[in-house]
Short mmCIF file of C-alpha atoms and ligand atoms in Angstrom, two decimals:
data_model
loop_
_atom_site.label_atom_id
_atom_site.label_comp_id
_atom_site.label_asym_id
_atom_site.label_seq_id
_atom_site.Cartn_x
_atom_site.Cartn_y
_atom_site.Cartn_z
CA MET A 1 0.47 14.48 14.88
CA PRO A 2 -2.84 12.59 15.23
CA LEU A 3 -4.18 12.39 18.73
CA SER A 4 -4.09 9.31 20.84
CA ALA A 5 -6.08 6.21 20.10
CA ALA A 6 -5.26 4.90 23.53
CA SER A 7 -6.21 5.95 26.99
CA THR A 8 -4.04 8.24 29.03
CA SER A 9 -6.02 7.70 32.26
CA PHE A 10 -6.00 4.75 34.57
CA SER A 11 -8.05 3.87 37.62
CA GLN A 12 -6.65 1.15 39.89
CA GLY A 13 -4.46 -0.03 37.00
CA ALA A 14 -7.36 -0.23 34.51
CA PRO A 15 -7.79 2.25 31.61
CA VAL A 16 -10.77 4.62 31.83
CA PRO A 17 -11.83 7.48 29.52
CA ASP A 18 -9.75 10.54 30.33
CA ASP A 19 -11.76 13.17 32.17
CA ALA A 20 -10.05 16.07 30.38
CA PHE A 21 -10.92 14.52 27.00
CA LEU A 22 -14.54 13.99 28.10
CA ARG A 23 -14.82 17.62 29.15
CA GLN A 24 -13.56 18.78 25.74
CA CYS A 25 -16.92 17.80 24.20
CA ILE A 26 -19.18 20.87 23.99
CA HIS A 27 -22.16 18.81 22.70
CA CYS A 28 -22.37 20.88 19.52
CA GLY A 29 -23.43 17.90 17.39
CA PHE A 30 -21.16 18.68 14.44
CA CYS A 31 -20.04 15.05 14.53
CA LEU A 32 -23.51 13.56 14.08
CA ALA A 33 -23.62 13.73 10.29
CA SER A 34 -20.33 11.88 9.99
CA CYS A 35 -21.29 8.98 12.27
CA PRO A 36 -22.30 5.76 10.46
CA THR A 37 -24.07 4.22 13.48
CA TYR A 38 -26.07 7.41 14.04
CA ALA A 39 -26.95 7.48 10.33
CA LEU A 40 -28.26 3.91 10.62
CA THR A 41 -30.24 4.31 13.84
CA ALA A 42 -30.99 8.05 14.29
CA ARG A 43 -30.53 7.35 18.04
CA GLU A 44 -28.63 9.84 20.16
CA ILE A 45 -27.03 7.08 22.24
CA SER A 46 -25.56 5.61 19.04
CA SER A 47 -23.89 8.90 18.17
CA PRO A 48 -20.45 10.17 19.28
CA ARG A 49 -22.08 12.86 21.43
CA GLY A 50 -24.42 10.33 23.05
CA ARG A 51 -21.60 7.89 23.77
CA ILE A 52 -19.43 10.61 25.26
CA ARG A 53 -22.35 11.58 27.51
CA MET A 54 -22.68 7.94 28.63
CA MET A 55 -18.94 7.70 29.35
CA LYS A 56 -19.17 10.90 31.40
CA ASN A 57 -22.14 9.59 33.38
CA VAL A 58 -20.25 6.41 34.18
CA ALA A 59 -17.12 8.40 35.09
CA GLU A 60 -19.15 10.62 37.43
CA GLY A 61 -20.94 7.63 38.91
CA THR A 62 -24.42 8.85 37.96
CA THR A 63 -24.99 5.64 35.97
CA ALA A 64 -23.46 2.22 36.32
CA ILE A 65 -21.83 0.17 33.56
CA ASP A 66 -24.93 -1.60 32.24
CA GLU A 67 -25.97 -3.59 29.17
CA ILE A 68 -26.78 -0.44 27.15
CA PHE A 69 -23.39 1.09 27.89
CA MET A 70 -21.56 -2.13 27.03
CA HIS A 71 -23.55 -2.54 23.82
CA GLU A 72 -22.96 1.02 22.64
CA MET A 73 -19.22 0.97 23.29
CA PHE A 74 -18.91 -1.98 20.92
CA PHE A 75 -21.68 -0.97 18.49
CA CYS A 76 -19.45 2.03 17.71
CA LEU A 77 -17.16 1.21 14.77
CA ASP A 78 -14.17 3.09 16.23
CA CYS A 79 -13.95 4.56 12.73
CA ARG A 80 -13.07 7.97 14.20
CA ALA A 81 -14.93 9.90 11.50
CA CYS A 82 -16.37 11.96 14.37
CA GLU A 83 -12.84 13.01 15.31
CA THR A 84 -12.27 14.50 11.88
CA ALA A 85 -15.57 16.39 12.09
CA CYS A 86 -15.17 17.66 15.66
CA PRO A 87 -14.38 21.42 15.92
CA PRO A 88 -12.73 21.33 19.38
CA GLY A 89 -10.85 18.14 18.45
CA VAL A 90 -12.18 15.67 21.01
CA PRO A 91 -9.87 12.61 20.79
CA TYR A 92 -12.77 10.20 20.45
CA GLY A 93 -10.53 7.24 19.51
CA ALA A 94 -8.75 7.52 22.86
CA LEU A 95 -12.09 7.69 24.65
CA ILE A 96 -13.76 4.73 22.97
CA GLU A 97 -10.75 2.47 23.34
CA ALA A 98 -10.46 3.31 27.04
CA ALA A 99 -14.22 2.76 27.46
CA ARG A 100 -13.89 -0.65 25.81
CA ALA A 101 -11.05 -1.58 28.16
CA GLN A 102 -13.29 -0.41 31.00
CA VAL A 103 -16.08 -2.69 29.74
CA GLU A 104 -13.69 -5.65 29.42
CA ASN A 105 -12.42 -5.09 32.96
CA PHE A 106 -15.98 -4.91 34.22
CA ARG A 107 -16.88 -8.13 32.38
CA ALA A 108 -13.82 -9.87 33.82
CA SER A 109 -15.08 -8.99 37.30
CA GLN A 110 -18.45 -10.66 36.65
CA PRO A 111 -19.08 -14.39 36.98
CA ARG A 112 -18.88 -15.85 33.43
CA GLY A 113 -18.61 -12.29 32.08
CA ARG A 114 -15.56 -12.94 29.96
CA SER A 115 -15.55 -14.46 26.49
CA ARG A 116 -13.12 -17.38 26.66
CA LEU A 117 -12.98 -17.61 22.88
CA LYS A 118 -12.02 -13.94 22.54
CA ASP A 119 -9.42 -14.33 25.32
CA PHE A 120 -7.96 -17.36 23.58
CA ILE A 121 -7.81 -15.75 20.14
CA LEU A 122 -6.36 -12.45 21.33
CA GLY A 123 -4.18 -13.79 24.13
CA LYS A 124 -2.95 -17.10 22.74
CA ILE A 125 -2.96 -16.71 18.96
CA PHE A 126 -2.40 -13.08 18.05
CA THR A 127 0.34 -12.67 20.67
CA GLU A 128 2.35 -15.59 19.26
CA PRO A 129 3.37 -15.12 15.60
CA ALA A 130 4.63 -18.72 15.22
CA ARG A 131 1.32 -20.12 16.49
CA LEU A 132 -0.66 -17.75 14.25
CA ARG A 133 1.34 -18.93 11.23
CA ARG A 134 0.74 -22.59 12.07
CA ILE A 135 -3.01 -21.99 12.37
CA ALA A 136 -2.94 -20.00 9.12
CA GLN A 137 -1.26 -22.97 7.38
CA LEU A 138 -4.08 -25.23 8.56
CA LEU A 139 -6.62 -22.71 7.30
CA ARG A 140 -4.86 -22.60 3.94
CA PHE A 141 -4.98 -26.37 3.71
CA TYR A 142 -8.73 -26.21 4.44
CA GLN A 143 -9.20 -23.52 1.78
CA LYS A 144 -7.09 -25.14 -0.93
CA SER A 145 -7.68 -28.87 -0.45
CA GLY A 146 -11.34 -28.74 -1.45
CA LEU A 147 -12.51 -29.22 2.14
CA GLU A 148 -13.88 -25.69 2.25
CA LYS A 149 -15.94 -26.22 -0.89
CA ILE A 150 -17.41 -29.43 0.50
CA ALA A 151 -18.11 -27.80 3.89
CA MET A 152 -19.87 -24.87 2.24
CA ARG A 153 -21.89 -27.14 -0.07
CA LEU A 154 -23.06 -29.14 2.97
CA ARG A 155 -23.56 -25.87 4.91
CA LEU A 156 -21.41 -27.30 7.72
CA PRO A 157 -20.38 -23.91 9.25
CA ARG A 158 -23.95 -23.79 10.64
CA LEU A 159 -22.92 -26.45 13.14
CA PHE A 160 -20.80 -23.79 14.89
CA GLY A 161 -23.69 -21.33 15.21
CA LYS A 162 -26.41 -19.79 13.07
CA LYS A 163 -24.27 -16.94 11.79
CA MET A 164 -21.23 -18.97 10.81
CA LEU A 165 -22.49 -19.72 7.30
CA ALA A 166 -22.76 -16.01 6.54
CA LEU A 167 -19.45 -15.22 8.24
CA ALA A 168 -17.42 -17.95 6.51
CA PRO A 169 -16.84 -15.99 3.26
CA LEU A 170 -15.23 -13.22 5.32
CA ALA A 171 -12.34 -15.46 6.37
CA PRO A 172 -9.09 -14.07 4.90
CA ARG A 173 -7.60 -16.09 2.03
CA ILE A 174 -4.30 -17.41 3.29
CA GLU A 175 -1.25 -17.09 1.06
CA ALA A 176 1.08 -19.97 0.17
CA LYS A 177 4.16 -18.08 1.37
CA PHE A 178 4.25 -15.71 4.32
CA THR A 179 6.42 -12.59 4.49
CA PHE A 180 9.64 -14.12 5.85
CA ASP A 181 9.58 -16.74 3.08
CA ARG A 182 9.34 -13.98 0.50
CA LEU A 183 11.76 -11.41 1.85
CA PRO A 184 15.28 -11.62 3.31
CA GLU A 185 15.96 -9.83 6.59
CA ARG A 186 17.73 -7.00 4.76
CA ILE A 187 16.85 -5.70 1.29
CA GLN A 188 19.19 -3.37 -0.56
CA PRO A 189 18.03 -0.44 -2.72
CA HIS A 190 17.59 -1.51 -6.33
CA ASP A 191 20.21 0.94 -7.61
CA GLY A 192 22.66 -0.06 -4.83
CA LYS A 193 22.76 3.46 -3.31
CA ILE A 194 21.41 3.67 0.24
CA ARG A 195 19.58 6.97 0.72
CA HIS A 196 17.27 5.87 3.54
CA ARG A 197 17.19 3.06 6.14
CA VAL A 198 13.78 1.83 7.17
CA ALA A 199 12.22 -1.16 8.94
CA LEU A 200 9.03 -2.89 7.86
CA LEU A 201 6.24 -4.05 10.16
CA VAL A 202 4.85 -7.25 8.64
CA GLY A 203 1.70 -7.36 10.79
CA CYS A 204 -0.38 -10.41 11.74
CA VAL A 205 -3.28 -10.80 9.27
CA GLN A 206 -1.19 -8.85 6.76
CA ASP A 207 1.64 -11.38 7.15
CA VAL A 208 -0.43 -14.49 6.43
CA ALA A 209 -3.16 -13.17 4.12
CA PHE A 210 -1.44 -10.22 2.41
CA ALA A 211 2.21 -11.26 2.39
CA ALA A 212 2.37 -10.25 -1.27
CA VAL A 213 1.52 -6.69 -0.19
CA ASN A 214 4.43 -6.78 2.26
CA GLU A 215 6.67 -7.93 -0.57
CA ASP A 216 5.33 -5.14 -2.84
CA THR A 217 5.95 -2.62 -0.05
CA ALA A 218 9.58 -3.71 0.38
CA MET A 219 10.16 -3.63 -3.40
CA VAL A 220 8.64 -0.15 -3.74
CA LEU A 221 10.82 1.12 -0.88
CA ALA A 222 13.92 -0.48 -2.43
CA GLU A 223 13.07 1.19 -5.74
CA ASN A 224 13.06 4.49 -3.84
CA GLY A 225 16.58 4.18 -2.44
CA CYS A 226 15.69 2.49 0.86
CA GLU A 227 17.55 -0.24 2.61
CA VAL A 228 14.68 -2.22 4.16
CA ILE A 229 15.09 -4.28 7.31
CA VAL A 230 12.47 -6.92 8.09
CA PRO A 231 13.21 -8.00 11.68
CA ARG A 232 12.37 -11.64 12.33
CA GLN A 233 11.52 -11.24 16.04
CA GLN A 234 8.78 -8.62 15.53
CA VAL A 235 5.26 -9.34 16.78
CA CYS A 236 1.72 -8.12 16.05
CA CYS A 237 1.47 -4.38 16.77
CA GLY A 238 -1.37 -4.91 19.27
CA SER A 239 -3.96 -2.82 17.43
CA LEU A 240 -6.44 -5.68 17.35
CA HIS A 241 -6.11 -5.93 21.13
CA GLY A 242 -6.10 -2.19 21.80
CA HIS A 243 -9.15 -1.58 19.62
CA THR A 244 -11.14 -4.29 21.37
CA GLY A 245 -10.40 -3.39 24.98
CA ALA A 246 -7.59 -5.88 25.61
CA SER A 247 -5.09 -3.13 26.40
CA HIS A 248 -2.92 -5.34 28.66
CA HIS A 249 -2.08 -7.57 25.66
CA ALA A 250 -1.53 -4.48 23.50
CA ARG A 251 1.06 -3.17 25.97
CA GLU A 252 2.87 -6.52 26.14
CA LEU A 253 3.16 -6.63 22.35
CA ALA A 254 4.14 -2.98 22.08
CA LYS A 255 7.01 -3.51 24.55
CA LYS A 256 8.40 -6.34 22.44
CA ASN A 257 8.21 -4.30 19.24
CA ILE A 258 9.74 -1.21 20.83
CA ALA A 259 12.75 -3.23 22.03
CA ILE A 260 13.20 -4.90 18.63
CA PHE A 261 12.76 -1.89 16.37
CA GLU A 262 14.62 0.73 18.44
CA ALA A 263 17.77 -1.41 18.27
CA LEU A 264 17.74 -1.06 14.47
CA LYS A 265 18.24 2.72 14.57
CA VAL A 266 16.29 3.30 11.34
CA GLU A 267 14.86 6.63 10.17
CA ALA A 268 11.33 5.21 9.82
CA ILE A 269 9.29 2.18 10.78
CA ILE A 270 6.95 1.57 7.88
CA ALA A 271 3.40 0.33 8.35
CA ASN A 272 1.38 -0.54 5.27
CA ALA A 273 -1.82 -1.45 7.16
CA ALA A 274 -3.85 1.55 8.32
CA GLY A 275 -4.93 0.03 11.64
CA CYS A 276 -1.37 -0.94 12.59
CA GLY A 277 0.13 2.44 11.68
CA SER A 278 -2.59 4.31 13.50
CA PHE A 279 -2.13 2.26 16.66
CA MET A 280 1.68 2.31 16.69
CA LYS A 281 1.62 6.11 16.38
CA THR A 282 -0.08 6.13 19.81
CA TYR A 283 2.35 3.83 21.63
CA GLY A 284 3.47 6.81 23.75
CA HIS A 285 -0.03 7.28 25.16
CA LEU A 286 -0.40 3.55 25.73
CA PHE A 287 2.31 3.82 28.39
CA ALA A 288 1.12 6.99 30.07
CA ALA A 289 0.98 5.11 33.38
CA GLU A 290 4.40 3.43 32.96
CA PRO A 291 7.04 6.17 33.09
CA GLU A 292 9.87 3.71 32.47
CA TRP A 293 8.35 2.89 29.05
CA HIS A 294 6.64 6.13 28.15
CA GLU A 295 9.61 7.96 26.64
CA ARG A 296 10.83 4.98 24.64
CA ALA A 297 7.32 4.38 23.35
CA ALA A 298 6.85 8.03 22.37
CA LYS A 299 10.17 7.96 20.48
CA PHE A 300 9.15 4.78 18.71
CA ALA A 301 5.75 6.27 17.81
CA ALA A 302 7.37 9.35 16.29
CA THR A 303 9.32 7.07 13.93
CA VAL A 304 6.25 5.23 12.60
CA LYS A 305 5.16 6.19 9.08
CA ASP A 306 2.43 4.98 6.87
CA LEU A 307 3.91 3.81 3.55
CA ASN A 308 2.02 6.41 1.47
CA GLU A 309 2.97 9.19 3.86
CA TYR A 310 6.64 8.16 3.78
CA LEU A 311 6.84 7.86 -0.01
CA ILE A 312 5.50 11.38 -0.44
CA GLU A 313 7.87 12.69 2.25
CA ILE A 314 10.95 11.31 0.50
CA GLY A 315 9.74 12.43 -2.96
CA PHE A 316 8.89 9.06 -4.43
CA LYS A 317 10.06 8.10 -7.90
CA LYS A 318 7.16 8.72 -10.27
CA PRO A 319 6.49 5.96 -12.76
CA PRO A 320 5.08 6.80 -16.20
CA GLN A 321 1.28 6.71 -16.31
CA THR A 322 0.68 3.11 -17.22
CA LEU A 323 -2.80 2.39 -15.94
CA ALA A 324 -5.41 2.22 -18.66
CA GLN A 325 -8.28 1.12 -16.40
CA ARG A 326 -10.44 3.35 -14.29
CA VAL A 327 -9.28 3.33 -10.68
CA THR A 328 -10.73 4.67 -7.44
CA TYR A 329 -9.70 4.84 -3.79
CA HIS A 330 -11.42 3.92 -0.53
CA ASP A 331 -10.01 5.64 2.58
CA ALA A 332 -9.40 3.19 5.41
CA CYS A 333 -10.79 4.88 8.54
CA HIS A 334 -7.59 4.50 10.51
CA LEU A 335 -5.58 6.05 7.71
CA ALA A 336 -7.95 8.95 6.96
CA HIS A 337 -9.30 9.70 10.44
CA GLY A 338 -6.71 7.97 12.62
CA GLN A 339 -3.59 9.25 10.83
CA LYS A 340 -5.02 12.08 8.68
CA VAL A 341 -3.35 10.54 5.63
CA THR A 342 -5.70 11.22 2.72
CA ARG A 343 -3.76 13.28 0.16
CA GLN A 344 -0.71 11.01 -0.14
CA PRO A 345 -2.30 7.78 -1.45
CA ARG A 346 -4.31 9.82 -3.96
CA GLU A 347 -1.14 11.54 -5.14
CA ILE A 348 0.51 8.16 -5.70
CA ILE A 349 -2.49 6.70 -7.54
CA ARG A 350 -2.87 9.81 -9.69
CA ALA A 351 0.79 9.56 -10.64
CA ILE A 352 0.10 6.08 -12.02
CA ALA A 353 -3.43 6.48 -13.36
CA GLY A 354 -3.64 10.13 -14.43
CA LYS A 355 -7.11 10.89 -15.73
CA ASN A 356 -8.20 7.32 -15.06
CA TYR A 357 -8.31 8.11 -11.35
CA ILE A 358 -11.82 8.88 -10.22
CA GLU A 359 -12.73 10.09 -6.73
CA LEU A 360 -15.11 7.75 -4.92
CA GLU A 361 -18.28 9.26 -3.44
CA GLU A 362 -18.19 9.02 0.36
CA ALA A 363 -14.65 7.64 0.11
CA SER A 364 -14.01 8.02 3.85
CA TRP A 365 -17.34 6.52 4.99
CA CYS A 366 -16.59 3.25 6.84
CA CYS A 367 -17.00 0.08 4.74
CA GLY A 368 -18.09 -1.89 7.82
CA SER A 369 -14.92 -3.90 8.25
CA ALA A 370 -13.67 -1.95 11.31
CA GLY A 371 -11.26 -4.54 12.69
CA ILE A 372 -13.42 -7.51 13.67
CA TYR A 373 -16.69 -5.53 13.51
CA ASN A 374 -17.90 -7.44 10.44
CA LEU A 375 -17.64 -10.62 12.53
CA THR A 376 -19.14 -9.25 15.75
CA HIS A 377 -21.83 -7.04 14.14
CA PHE A 378 -22.41 -8.79 10.84
CA GLU A 379 -25.76 -7.23 9.88
CA THR A 380 -24.65 -3.64 10.53
CA ALA A 381 -21.36 -4.28 8.73
CA MET A 382 -23.26 -5.57 5.69
CA GLN A 383 -25.53 -2.50 5.66
CA LEU A 384 -22.43 -0.32 5.57
CA LEU A 385 -20.87 -2.48 2.87
CA GLU A 386 -24.01 -2.13 0.74
CA ARG A 387 -23.77 1.67 0.94
CA LYS A 388 -20.07 1.51 0.07
CA MET A 389 -20.62 -0.84 -2.87
CA LYS A 390 -23.29 1.42 -4.39
CA ASN A 391 -20.68 4.15 -4.61
CA VAL A 392 -17.99 1.78 -5.87
CA LEU A 393 -20.23 0.47 -8.65
CA ALA A 394 -21.33 4.00 -9.57
CA SER A 395 -17.68 5.02 -9.98
CA GLY A 396 -17.26 2.57 -12.85
CA ALA A 397 -13.82 1.66 -11.51
CA LYS A 398 -12.19 -1.65 -12.39
CA ILE A 399 -9.56 -1.24 -9.70
CA LEU A 400 -10.37 -0.29 -6.12
CA VAL A 401 -7.39 0.78 -4.03
CA THR A 402 -7.31 0.63 -0.25
CA ALA A 403 -4.56 0.44 2.34
CA ASN A 404 -5.89 -1.82 5.07
CA PRO A 405 -6.24 -5.63 5.09
CA GLY A 406 -9.63 -5.55 6.86
CA CYS A 407 -11.08 -3.13 4.28
CA ALA A 408 -9.62 -5.22 1.45
CA ILE A 409 -11.31 -8.40 2.75
CA GLN A 410 -14.63 -6.60 3.25
CA LEU A 411 -14.53 -4.90 -0.17
CA GLN A 412 -13.53 -8.12 -1.94
CA HIS A 413 -16.58 -9.71 -0.34
CA GLY A 414 -18.73 -6.80 -1.53
CA CYS A 415 -17.42 -7.12 -5.09
CA ARG A 416 -18.05 -10.89 -5.14
CA GLN A 417 -21.58 -10.43 -3.83
CA ALA A 418 -22.29 -7.75 -6.43
CA GLY A 419 -20.86 -9.99 -9.16
CA ALA A 420 -18.55 -7.12 -10.10
CA GLU A 421 -15.16 -7.75 -11.65
CA ILE A 422 -13.29 -5.19 -9.64
CA GLU A 423 -9.78 -5.83 -8.38
CA VAL A 424 -9.11 -4.66 -4.82
CA VAL A 425 -5.45 -3.71 -4.41
CA HIS A 426 -3.06 -1.96 -2.03
CA PRO A 427 -1.28 1.22 -3.27
CA ALA A 428 2.07 -0.61 -2.93
CA THR A 429 0.91 -3.27 -5.37
CA LEU A 430 -0.21 -0.70 -7.90
CA LEU A 431 3.05 1.19 -7.64
CA ARG A 432 5.23 -1.91 -7.90
CA ARG A 433 3.38 -2.97 -11.03
CA ALA A 434 3.93 0.47 -12.54
CA TYR A 435 7.67 0.36 -11.79
CA GLU A 436 7.97 -3.14 -13.23
CA ALA A 437 5.96 -2.24 -16.35
CA ASN A 438 8.33 0.68 -16.87
CA SER A 439 11.47 -1.45 -16.50
CA MET A 440 10.16 -3.91 -19.09
CA GLN A 441 9.66 -1.17 -21.71
S1 SF4 B 501 -18.41 17.47 17.33
FE1 SF4 B 501 -17.00 17.09 19.04
S2 SF4 B 501 -17.57 18.59 20.60
FE2 SF4 B 501 -19.28 18.50 19.14
S3 SF4 B 501 -20.69 16.96 20.01
FE3 SF4 B 501 -19.33 15.87 18.60
S4 SF4 B 501 -17.66 15.13 19.88
FE4 SF4 B 501 -18.71 16.72 21.08
S1 SF4 B 502 -16.06 6.25 15.87
FE1 SF4 B 502 -17.40 6.17 14.05
S2 SF4 B 502 -19.17 4.92 14.70
FE2 SF4 B 502 -18.08 5.53 16.58
S3 SF4 B 502 -19.11 7.40 17.25
FE3 SF4 B 502 -17.36 8.07 15.97
S4 SF4 B 502 -18.21 8.25 13.89
FE4 SF4 B 502 -19.70 7.07 15.11
#
């Protein structure tokens, strides 16, 4: 099981990097070559080893939390490539997320240290699915009514800050129908024989911008003998909060989801977004300081499966090879490094594409999306996207598969900028199409 992406240590109620995890680092430097921020800067403090050293210094009180520390904890992508490369297995994801929570707590203690906008977005929008959907509807109206085109032509986003014009194209495209308008609460297997009972996490961004992927996921599961339950009361998994240091919101959301999903008594809770799956698999560690929740959370976490992982586990129904175009695959960091799921999506794509599947160079190198990193660190994110796109274009693929909404948005942006006609799709979409093509023959 992948190691924690959440802190297991608390100081006066606030998460801090776990001392035992910090001491696991032997400073060997094996992680350096896999670190995108080290590759860009060649600075030790922007490497995993350097950041761990800084966390240790702060923990031991030899340095205070200062601007450099705060900058580095958020300049890190939390891509966790260093975790995959690390011989003694330092759980870097757990460390960085605890360090971010530590930074946020420190900021909150300073006069005007807190970002009100971030607090509002994380605490008032992403914790309330109904409010998020209403805002998404407004955004869709803006995108579809022609207002967006006019605003972009007049360069109006600049009024909200210099960077807004560049950031505007990274806004997710909102779908006309969200998940609950596409799927009933209970979906029966297509052949009528229930072999598995699973529940589907619909997500937050996934629900409003990739609802079609949720629908594809449910249809693929139903084709594989699953009864799929889509609980209406579920909330965001909290990964966005946990990854950005707002661990108190993450715990609130996790508690709601645990109560809702455990009552369903399903064999698996399916996540089709890498960041969500990765985070929910660490719910147990999130409640290390709350014994009354810890066991329930750990049980919940053990039930979470990434869609690709689950399909391979149950021996998914192989469609005939129907894909005539060249296809490649980009590993989402939180699927490859966070969940160690790399073989399964490739197996599914190969089953559909056969020889048309081509392995992408540096497939598991971060694309720069990294949650909200492309919004908070736009220039660095674009440098990473440029590197990724060079490899994508060199592959000659016409279809680029990835299993995370953030990566999909970033890669779609990269393809548009490169003027490349490459479709970015989720594995569930590809598989559903293959099943449907087969049934039409
Ligand atoms: S590879 Fe692991 S042990 Fe070695 S320096 Fe990096 S984090 Fe530390
Ligand atoms: S999480 Fe990614 S960016 Fe951060 S230190 Fe590890 S490899 Fe580097």
